[in-house]
CSV table of N, CA, C and O in Angstrom, one decimal:
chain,number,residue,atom,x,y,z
A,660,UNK,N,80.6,97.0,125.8
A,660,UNK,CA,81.9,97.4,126.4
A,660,UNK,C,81.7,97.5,127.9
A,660,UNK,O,81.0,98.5,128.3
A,661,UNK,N,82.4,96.6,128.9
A,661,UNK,CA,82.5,96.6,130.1
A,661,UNK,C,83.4,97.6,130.5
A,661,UNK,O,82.8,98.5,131.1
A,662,UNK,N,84.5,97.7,130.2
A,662,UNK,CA,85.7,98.3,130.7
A,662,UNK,C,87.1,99.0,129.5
A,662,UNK,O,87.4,98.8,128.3
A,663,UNK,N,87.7,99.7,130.4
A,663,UNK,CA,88.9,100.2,129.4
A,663,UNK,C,89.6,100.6,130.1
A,663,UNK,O,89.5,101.8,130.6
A,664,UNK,N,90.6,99.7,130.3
A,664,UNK,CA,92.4,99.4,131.2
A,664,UNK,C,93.2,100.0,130.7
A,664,UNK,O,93.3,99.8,129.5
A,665,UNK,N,94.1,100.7,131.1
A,665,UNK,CA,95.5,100.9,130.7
A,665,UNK,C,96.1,100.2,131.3
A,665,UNK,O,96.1,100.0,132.6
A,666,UNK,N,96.8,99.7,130.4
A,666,UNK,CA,98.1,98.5,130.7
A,666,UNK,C,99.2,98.6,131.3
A,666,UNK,O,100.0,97.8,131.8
A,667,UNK,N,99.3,100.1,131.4
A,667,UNK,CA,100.9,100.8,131.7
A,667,UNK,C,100.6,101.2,133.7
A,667,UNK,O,101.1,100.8,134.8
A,668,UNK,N,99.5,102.1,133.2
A,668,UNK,CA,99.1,102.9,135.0
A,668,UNK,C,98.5,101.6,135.5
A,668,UNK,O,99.1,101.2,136.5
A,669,UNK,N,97.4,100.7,134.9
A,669,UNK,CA,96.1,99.9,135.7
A,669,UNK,C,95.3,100.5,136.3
A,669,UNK,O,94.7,100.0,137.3
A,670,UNK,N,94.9,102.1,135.4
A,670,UNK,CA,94.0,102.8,135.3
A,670,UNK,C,92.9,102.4,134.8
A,670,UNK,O,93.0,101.9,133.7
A,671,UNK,N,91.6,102.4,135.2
A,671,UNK,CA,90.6,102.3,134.2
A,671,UNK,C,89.8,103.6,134.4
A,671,UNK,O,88.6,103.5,134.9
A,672,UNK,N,90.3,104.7,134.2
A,672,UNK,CA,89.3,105.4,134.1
A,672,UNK,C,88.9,106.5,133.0
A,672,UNK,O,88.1,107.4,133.0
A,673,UNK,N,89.8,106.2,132.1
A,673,UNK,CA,89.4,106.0,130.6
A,673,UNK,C,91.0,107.5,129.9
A,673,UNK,O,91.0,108.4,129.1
A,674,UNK,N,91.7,106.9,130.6
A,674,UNK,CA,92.9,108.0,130.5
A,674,UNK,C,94.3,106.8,130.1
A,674,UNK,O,95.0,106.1,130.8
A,675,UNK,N,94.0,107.1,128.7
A,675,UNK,CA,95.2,106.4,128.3
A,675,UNK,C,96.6,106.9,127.7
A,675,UNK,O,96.7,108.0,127.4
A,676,UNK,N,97.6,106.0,127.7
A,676,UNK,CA,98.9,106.2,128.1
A,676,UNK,C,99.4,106.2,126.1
A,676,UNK,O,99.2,105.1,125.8
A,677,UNK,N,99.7,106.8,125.2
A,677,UNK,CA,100.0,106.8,123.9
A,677,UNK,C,101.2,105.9,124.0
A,677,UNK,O,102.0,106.0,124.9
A,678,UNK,N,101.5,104.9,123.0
A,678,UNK,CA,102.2,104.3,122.6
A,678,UNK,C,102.3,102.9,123.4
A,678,UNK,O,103.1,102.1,123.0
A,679,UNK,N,101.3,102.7,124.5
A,679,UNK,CA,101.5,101.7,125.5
A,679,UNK,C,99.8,101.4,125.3
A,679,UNK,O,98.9,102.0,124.8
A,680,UNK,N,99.8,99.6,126.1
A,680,UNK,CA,98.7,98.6,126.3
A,680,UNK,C,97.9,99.5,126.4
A,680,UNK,O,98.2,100.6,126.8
A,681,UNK,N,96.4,99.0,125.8
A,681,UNK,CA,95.2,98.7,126.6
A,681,UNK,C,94.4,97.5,126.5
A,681,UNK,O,94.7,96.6,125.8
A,682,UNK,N,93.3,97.5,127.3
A,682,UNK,CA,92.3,96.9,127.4
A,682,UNK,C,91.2,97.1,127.1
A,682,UNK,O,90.8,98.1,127.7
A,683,UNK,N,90.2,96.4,126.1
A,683,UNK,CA,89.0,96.9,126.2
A,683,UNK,C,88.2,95.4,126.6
A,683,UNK,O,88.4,94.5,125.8
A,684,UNK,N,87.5,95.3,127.6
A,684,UNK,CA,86.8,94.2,127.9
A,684,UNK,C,85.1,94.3,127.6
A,684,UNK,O,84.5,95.4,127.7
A,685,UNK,N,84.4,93.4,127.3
A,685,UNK,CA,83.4,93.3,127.1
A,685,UNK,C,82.3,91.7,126.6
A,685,UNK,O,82.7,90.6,126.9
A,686,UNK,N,81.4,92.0,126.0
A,686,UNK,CA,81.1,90.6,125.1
A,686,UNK,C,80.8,90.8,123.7
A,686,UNK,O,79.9,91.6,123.2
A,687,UNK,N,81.3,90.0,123.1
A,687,UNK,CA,81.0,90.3,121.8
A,687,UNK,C,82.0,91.3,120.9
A,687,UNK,O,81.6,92.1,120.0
A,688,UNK,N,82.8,91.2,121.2
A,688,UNK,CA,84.1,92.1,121.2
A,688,UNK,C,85.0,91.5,119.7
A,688,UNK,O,85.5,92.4,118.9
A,689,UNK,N,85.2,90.5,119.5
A,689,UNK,CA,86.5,89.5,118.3
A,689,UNK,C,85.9,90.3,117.4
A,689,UNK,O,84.8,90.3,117.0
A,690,UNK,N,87.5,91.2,117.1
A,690,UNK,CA,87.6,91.8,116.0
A,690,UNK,C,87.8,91.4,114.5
A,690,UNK,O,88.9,91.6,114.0
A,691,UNK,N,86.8,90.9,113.6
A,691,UNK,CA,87.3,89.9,112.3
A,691,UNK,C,86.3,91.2,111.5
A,691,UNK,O,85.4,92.1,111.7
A,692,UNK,N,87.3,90.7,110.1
A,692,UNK,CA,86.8,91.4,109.0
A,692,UNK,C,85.3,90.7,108.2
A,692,UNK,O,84.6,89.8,108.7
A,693,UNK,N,85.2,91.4,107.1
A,693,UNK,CA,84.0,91.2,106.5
A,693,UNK,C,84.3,89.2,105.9
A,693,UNK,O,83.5,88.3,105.6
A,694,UNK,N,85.8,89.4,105.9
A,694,UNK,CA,85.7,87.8,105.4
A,694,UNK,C,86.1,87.0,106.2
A,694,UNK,O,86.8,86.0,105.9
A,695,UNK,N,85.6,87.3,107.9
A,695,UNK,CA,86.0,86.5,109.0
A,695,UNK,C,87.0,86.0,109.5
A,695,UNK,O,87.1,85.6,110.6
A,696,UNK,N,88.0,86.2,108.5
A,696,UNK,CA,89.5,86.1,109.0
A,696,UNK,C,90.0,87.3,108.9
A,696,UNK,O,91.1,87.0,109.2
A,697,UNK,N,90.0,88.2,108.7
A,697,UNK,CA,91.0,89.0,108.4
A,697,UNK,C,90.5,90.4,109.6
A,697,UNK,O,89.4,90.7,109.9
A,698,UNK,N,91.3,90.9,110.0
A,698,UNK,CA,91.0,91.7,111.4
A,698,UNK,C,89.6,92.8,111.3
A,698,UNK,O,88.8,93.0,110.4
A,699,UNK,N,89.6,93.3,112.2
A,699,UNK,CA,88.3,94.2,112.5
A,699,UNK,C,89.3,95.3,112.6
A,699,UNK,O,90.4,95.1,112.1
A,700,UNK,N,89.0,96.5,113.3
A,700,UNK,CA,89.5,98.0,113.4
A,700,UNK,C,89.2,98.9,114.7
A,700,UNK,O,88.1,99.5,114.9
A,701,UNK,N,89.6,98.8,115.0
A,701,UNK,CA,89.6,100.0,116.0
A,701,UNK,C,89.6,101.2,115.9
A,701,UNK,O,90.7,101.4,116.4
A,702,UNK,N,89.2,102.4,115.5
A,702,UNK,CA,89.4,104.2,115.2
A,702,UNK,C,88.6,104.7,116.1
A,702,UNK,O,87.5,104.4,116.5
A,703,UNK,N,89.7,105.9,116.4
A,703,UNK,CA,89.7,107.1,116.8
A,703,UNK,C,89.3,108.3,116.5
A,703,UNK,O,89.1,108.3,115.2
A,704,UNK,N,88.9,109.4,116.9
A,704,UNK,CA,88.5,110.3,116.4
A,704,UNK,C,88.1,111.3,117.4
A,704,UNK,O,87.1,111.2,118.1
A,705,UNK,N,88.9,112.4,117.3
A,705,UNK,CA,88.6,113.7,118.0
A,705,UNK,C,87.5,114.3,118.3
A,705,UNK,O,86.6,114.7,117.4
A,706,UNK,N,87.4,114.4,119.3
A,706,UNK,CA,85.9,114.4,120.1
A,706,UNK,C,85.5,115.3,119.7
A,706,UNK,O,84.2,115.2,119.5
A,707,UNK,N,86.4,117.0,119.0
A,707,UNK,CA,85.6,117.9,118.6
A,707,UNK,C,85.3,118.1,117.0
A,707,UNK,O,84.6,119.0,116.4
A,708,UNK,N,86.2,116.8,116.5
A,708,UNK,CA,85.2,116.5,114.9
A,708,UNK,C,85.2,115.4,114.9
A,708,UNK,O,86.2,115.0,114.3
A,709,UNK,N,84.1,114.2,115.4
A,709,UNK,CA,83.7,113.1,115.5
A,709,UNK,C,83.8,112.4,114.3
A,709,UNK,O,83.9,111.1,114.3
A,710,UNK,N,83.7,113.6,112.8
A,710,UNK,CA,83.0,112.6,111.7
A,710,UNK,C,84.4,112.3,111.2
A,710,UNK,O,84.3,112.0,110.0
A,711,UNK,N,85.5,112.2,111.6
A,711,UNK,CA,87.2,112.3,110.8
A,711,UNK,C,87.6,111.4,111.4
A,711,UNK,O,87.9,111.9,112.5
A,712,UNK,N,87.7,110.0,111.3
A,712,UNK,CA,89.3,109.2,111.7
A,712,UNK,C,90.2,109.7,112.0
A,712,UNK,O,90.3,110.6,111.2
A,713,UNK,N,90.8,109.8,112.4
A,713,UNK,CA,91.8,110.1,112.7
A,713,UNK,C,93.5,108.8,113.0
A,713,UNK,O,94.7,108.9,112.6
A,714,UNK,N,93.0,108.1,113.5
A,714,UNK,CA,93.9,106.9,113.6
A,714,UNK,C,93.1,105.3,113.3
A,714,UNK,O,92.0,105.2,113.8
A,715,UNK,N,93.5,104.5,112.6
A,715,UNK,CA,92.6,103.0,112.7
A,715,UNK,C,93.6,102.3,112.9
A,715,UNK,O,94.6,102.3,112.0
A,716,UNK,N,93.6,101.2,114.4
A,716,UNK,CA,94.6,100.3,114.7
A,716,UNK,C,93.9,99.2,114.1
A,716,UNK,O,92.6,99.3,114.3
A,717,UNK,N,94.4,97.9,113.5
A,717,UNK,CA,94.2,96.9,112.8
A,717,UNK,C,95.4,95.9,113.6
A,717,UNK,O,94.9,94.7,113.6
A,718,UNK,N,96.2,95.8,114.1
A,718,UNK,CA,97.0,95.1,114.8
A,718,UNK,C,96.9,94.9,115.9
A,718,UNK,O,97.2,95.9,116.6
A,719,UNK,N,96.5,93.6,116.5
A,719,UNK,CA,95.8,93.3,118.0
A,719,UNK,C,97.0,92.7,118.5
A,719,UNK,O,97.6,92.0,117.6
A,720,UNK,N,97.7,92.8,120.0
A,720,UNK,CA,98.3,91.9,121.1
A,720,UNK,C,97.4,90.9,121.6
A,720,UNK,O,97.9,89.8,121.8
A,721,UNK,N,95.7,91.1,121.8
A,721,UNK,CA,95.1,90.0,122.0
A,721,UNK,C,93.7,90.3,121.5
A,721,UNK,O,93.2,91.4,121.8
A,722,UNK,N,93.2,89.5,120.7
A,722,UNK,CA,91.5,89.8,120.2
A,722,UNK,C,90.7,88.3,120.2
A,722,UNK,O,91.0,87.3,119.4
A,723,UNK,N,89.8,88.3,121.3
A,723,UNK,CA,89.1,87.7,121.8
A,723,UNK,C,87.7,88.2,121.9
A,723,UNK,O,87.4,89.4,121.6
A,724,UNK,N,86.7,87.1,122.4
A,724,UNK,CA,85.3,87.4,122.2
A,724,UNK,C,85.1,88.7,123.4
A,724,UNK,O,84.3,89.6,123.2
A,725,UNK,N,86.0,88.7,124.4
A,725,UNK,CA,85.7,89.4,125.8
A,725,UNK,C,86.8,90.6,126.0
A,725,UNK,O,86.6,91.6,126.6
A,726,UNK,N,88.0,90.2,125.4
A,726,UNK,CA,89.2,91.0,125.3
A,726,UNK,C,89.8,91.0,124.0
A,726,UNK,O,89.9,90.0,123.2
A,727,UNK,N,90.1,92.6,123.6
A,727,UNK,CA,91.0,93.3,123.0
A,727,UNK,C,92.1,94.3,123.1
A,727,UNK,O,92.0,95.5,123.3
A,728,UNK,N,93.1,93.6,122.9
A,728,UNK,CA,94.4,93.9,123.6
A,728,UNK,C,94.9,95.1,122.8
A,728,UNK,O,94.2,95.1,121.8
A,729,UNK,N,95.8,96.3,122.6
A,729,UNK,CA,96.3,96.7,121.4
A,729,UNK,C,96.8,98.2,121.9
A,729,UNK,O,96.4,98.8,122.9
A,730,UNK,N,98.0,98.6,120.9
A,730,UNK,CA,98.8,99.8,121.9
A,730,UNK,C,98.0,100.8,121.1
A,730,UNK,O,97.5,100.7,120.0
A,731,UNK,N,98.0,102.0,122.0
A,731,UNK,CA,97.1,103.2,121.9
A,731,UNK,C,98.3,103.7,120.6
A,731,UNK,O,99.5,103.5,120.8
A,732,UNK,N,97.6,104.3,119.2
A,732,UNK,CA,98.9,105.0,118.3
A,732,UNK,C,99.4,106.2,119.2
A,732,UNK,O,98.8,107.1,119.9
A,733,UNK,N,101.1,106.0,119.0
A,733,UNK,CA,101.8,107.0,119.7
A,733,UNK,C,101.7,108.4,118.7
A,733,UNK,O,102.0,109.4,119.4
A,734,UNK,N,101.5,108.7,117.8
A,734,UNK,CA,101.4,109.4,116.8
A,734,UNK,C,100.4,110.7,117.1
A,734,UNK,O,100.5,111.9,116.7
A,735,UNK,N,99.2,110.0,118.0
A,735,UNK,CA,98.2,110.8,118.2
A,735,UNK,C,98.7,111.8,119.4
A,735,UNK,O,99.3,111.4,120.4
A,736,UNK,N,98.2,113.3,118.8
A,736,UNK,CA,97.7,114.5,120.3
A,736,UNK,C,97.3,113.7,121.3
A,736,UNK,O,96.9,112.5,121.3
A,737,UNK,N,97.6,114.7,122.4
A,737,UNK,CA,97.0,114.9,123.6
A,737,UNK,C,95.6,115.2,123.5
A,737,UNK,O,95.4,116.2,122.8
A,738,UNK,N,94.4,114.6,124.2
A,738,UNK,CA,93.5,115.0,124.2
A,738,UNK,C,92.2,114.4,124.2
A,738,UNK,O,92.4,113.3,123.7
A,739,UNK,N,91.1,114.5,124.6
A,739,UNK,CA,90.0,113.4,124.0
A,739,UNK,C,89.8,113.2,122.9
A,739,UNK,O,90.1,114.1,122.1
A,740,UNK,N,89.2,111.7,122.3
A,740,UNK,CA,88.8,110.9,122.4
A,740,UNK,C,87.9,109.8,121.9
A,740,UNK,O,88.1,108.7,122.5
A,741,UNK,N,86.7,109.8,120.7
A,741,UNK,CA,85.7,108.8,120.9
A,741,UNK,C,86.5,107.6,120.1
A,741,UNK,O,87.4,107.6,119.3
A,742,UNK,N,86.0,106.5,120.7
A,742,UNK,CA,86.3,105.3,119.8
A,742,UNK,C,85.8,103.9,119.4
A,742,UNK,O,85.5,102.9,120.1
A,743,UNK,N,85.7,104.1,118.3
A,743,UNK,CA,84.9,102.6,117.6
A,743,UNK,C,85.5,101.2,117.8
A,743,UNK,O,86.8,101.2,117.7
A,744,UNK,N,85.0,100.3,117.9
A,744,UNK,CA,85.3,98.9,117.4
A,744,UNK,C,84.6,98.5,116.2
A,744,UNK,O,83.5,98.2,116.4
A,745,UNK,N,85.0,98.4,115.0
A,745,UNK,CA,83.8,97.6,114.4
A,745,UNK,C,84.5,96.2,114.1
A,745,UNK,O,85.7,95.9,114.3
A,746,UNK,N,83.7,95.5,113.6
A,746,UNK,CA,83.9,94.0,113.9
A,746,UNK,C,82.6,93.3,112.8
A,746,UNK,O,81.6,93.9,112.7
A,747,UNK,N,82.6,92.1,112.0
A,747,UNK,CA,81.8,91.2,111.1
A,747,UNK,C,81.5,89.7,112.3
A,747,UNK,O,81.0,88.6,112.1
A,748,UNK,N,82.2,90.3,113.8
A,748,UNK,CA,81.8,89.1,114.1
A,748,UNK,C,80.0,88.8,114.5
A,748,UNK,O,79.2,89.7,114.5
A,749,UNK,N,79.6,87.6,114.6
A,749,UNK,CA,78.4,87.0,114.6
A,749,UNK,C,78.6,86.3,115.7
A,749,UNK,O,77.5,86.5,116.4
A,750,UNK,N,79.6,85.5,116.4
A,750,UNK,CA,79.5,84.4,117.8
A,750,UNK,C,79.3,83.1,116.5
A,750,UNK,O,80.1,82.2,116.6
A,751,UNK,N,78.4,83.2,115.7
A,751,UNK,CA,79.3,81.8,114.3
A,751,UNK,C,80.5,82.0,113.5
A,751,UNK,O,81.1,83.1,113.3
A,752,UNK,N,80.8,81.0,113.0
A,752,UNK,CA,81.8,81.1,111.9
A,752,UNK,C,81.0,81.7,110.6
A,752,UNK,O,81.7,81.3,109.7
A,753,UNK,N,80.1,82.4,110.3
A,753,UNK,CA,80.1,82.8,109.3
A,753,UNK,C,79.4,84.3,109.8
A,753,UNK,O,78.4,84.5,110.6
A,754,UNK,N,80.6,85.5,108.9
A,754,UNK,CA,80.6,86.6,109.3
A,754,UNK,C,78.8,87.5,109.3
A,754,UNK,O,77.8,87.1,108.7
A,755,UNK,N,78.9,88.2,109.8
A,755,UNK,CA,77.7,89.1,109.9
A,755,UNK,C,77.5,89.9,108.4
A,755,UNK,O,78.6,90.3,108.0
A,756,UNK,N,76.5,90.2,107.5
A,756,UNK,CA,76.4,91.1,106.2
A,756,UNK,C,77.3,92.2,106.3
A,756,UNK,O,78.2,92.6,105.6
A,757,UNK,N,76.8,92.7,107.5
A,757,UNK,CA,76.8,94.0,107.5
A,757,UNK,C,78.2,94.8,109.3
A,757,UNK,O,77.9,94.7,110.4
A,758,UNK,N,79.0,95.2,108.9
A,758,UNK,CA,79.4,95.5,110.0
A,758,UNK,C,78.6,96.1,111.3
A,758,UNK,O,77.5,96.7,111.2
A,759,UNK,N,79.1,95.8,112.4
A,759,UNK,CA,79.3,95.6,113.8
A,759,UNK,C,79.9,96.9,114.4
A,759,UNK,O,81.2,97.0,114.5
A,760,UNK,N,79.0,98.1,114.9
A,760,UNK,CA,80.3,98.7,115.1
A,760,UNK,C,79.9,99.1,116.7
A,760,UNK,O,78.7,99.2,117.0
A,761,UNK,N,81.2,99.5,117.7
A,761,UNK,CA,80.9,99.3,119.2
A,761,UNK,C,81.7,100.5,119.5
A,761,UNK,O,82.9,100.8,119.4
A,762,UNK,N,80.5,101.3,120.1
A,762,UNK,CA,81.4,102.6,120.9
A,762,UNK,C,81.5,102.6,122.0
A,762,UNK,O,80.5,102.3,122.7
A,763,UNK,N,82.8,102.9,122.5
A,763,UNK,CA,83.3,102.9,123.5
A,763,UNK,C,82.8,104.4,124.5
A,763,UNK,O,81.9,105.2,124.3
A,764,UNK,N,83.4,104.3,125.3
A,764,UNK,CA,83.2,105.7,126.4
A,764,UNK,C,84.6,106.6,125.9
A,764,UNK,O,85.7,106.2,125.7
A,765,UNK,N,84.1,107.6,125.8
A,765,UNK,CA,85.4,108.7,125.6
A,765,UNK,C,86.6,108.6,126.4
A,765,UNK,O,86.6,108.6,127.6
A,766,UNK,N,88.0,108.5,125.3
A,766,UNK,CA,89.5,108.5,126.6
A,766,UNK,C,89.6,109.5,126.4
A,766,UNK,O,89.0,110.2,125.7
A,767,UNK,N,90.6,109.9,127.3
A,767,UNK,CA,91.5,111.2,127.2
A,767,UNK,C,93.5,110.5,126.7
A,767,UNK,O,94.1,109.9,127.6
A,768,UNK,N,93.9,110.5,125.8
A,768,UNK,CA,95.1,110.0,125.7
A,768,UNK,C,96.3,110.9,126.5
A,768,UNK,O,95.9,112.1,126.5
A,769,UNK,N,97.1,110.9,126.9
A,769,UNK,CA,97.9,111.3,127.7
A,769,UNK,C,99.5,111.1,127.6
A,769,UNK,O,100.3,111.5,128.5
């Protein structure tokens, strides 16, 4: 994970906007499922109980090897933050065994 944009301010400094864009750039990023087609996930989870989900976005604006586009859930508090990518991608067409999972740097949503 290189970076994490908000779409709305063109903030990057890890303070996102609920219900509006972001960006997460990096490499190795395309979010695909265990059967390569079917999406990867994104979750959330409250910084002060890490082990609970709290939200999992599955619906991308753009999911690429370097970019993943997708609106922050409007649903969620105010507040920090950690958040996963996981992903079966491999850089081949045939998915990885075992999931992929990519932590980000803590937001604060806003």
């Amino acid at each position: 994970m290189t970076g994490v944009l908000d779409l709305k301010t063109q903030k990057m400094d890890g303070t996102l906007t609920r219900g509006q864009l972001t960006k997460f750039t990096g490499n190795g990023l395309l979010l695909v499922g265990s059967d390569g087609t079917s999406p990867g996930a994104i979750d959330f989870y409250q910084s002060d109980s890490p082990d609970t989900s709290v939200e999992t976005v599955t619906i991308f604006g753009h999911n690429t090897d370097t970019e993943v586009v997708f609106v922050v859930p409007i649903d969620l508090t105010e507040g920090k933050y950690q958040v996963t990518l996981t992903t079966y991608y491999s850089g081949t067409e045939t998915p990885l065994e075992e999931p992929r999972v990519i932590e980000c740097p803590e937001v604060t949503l806003v």
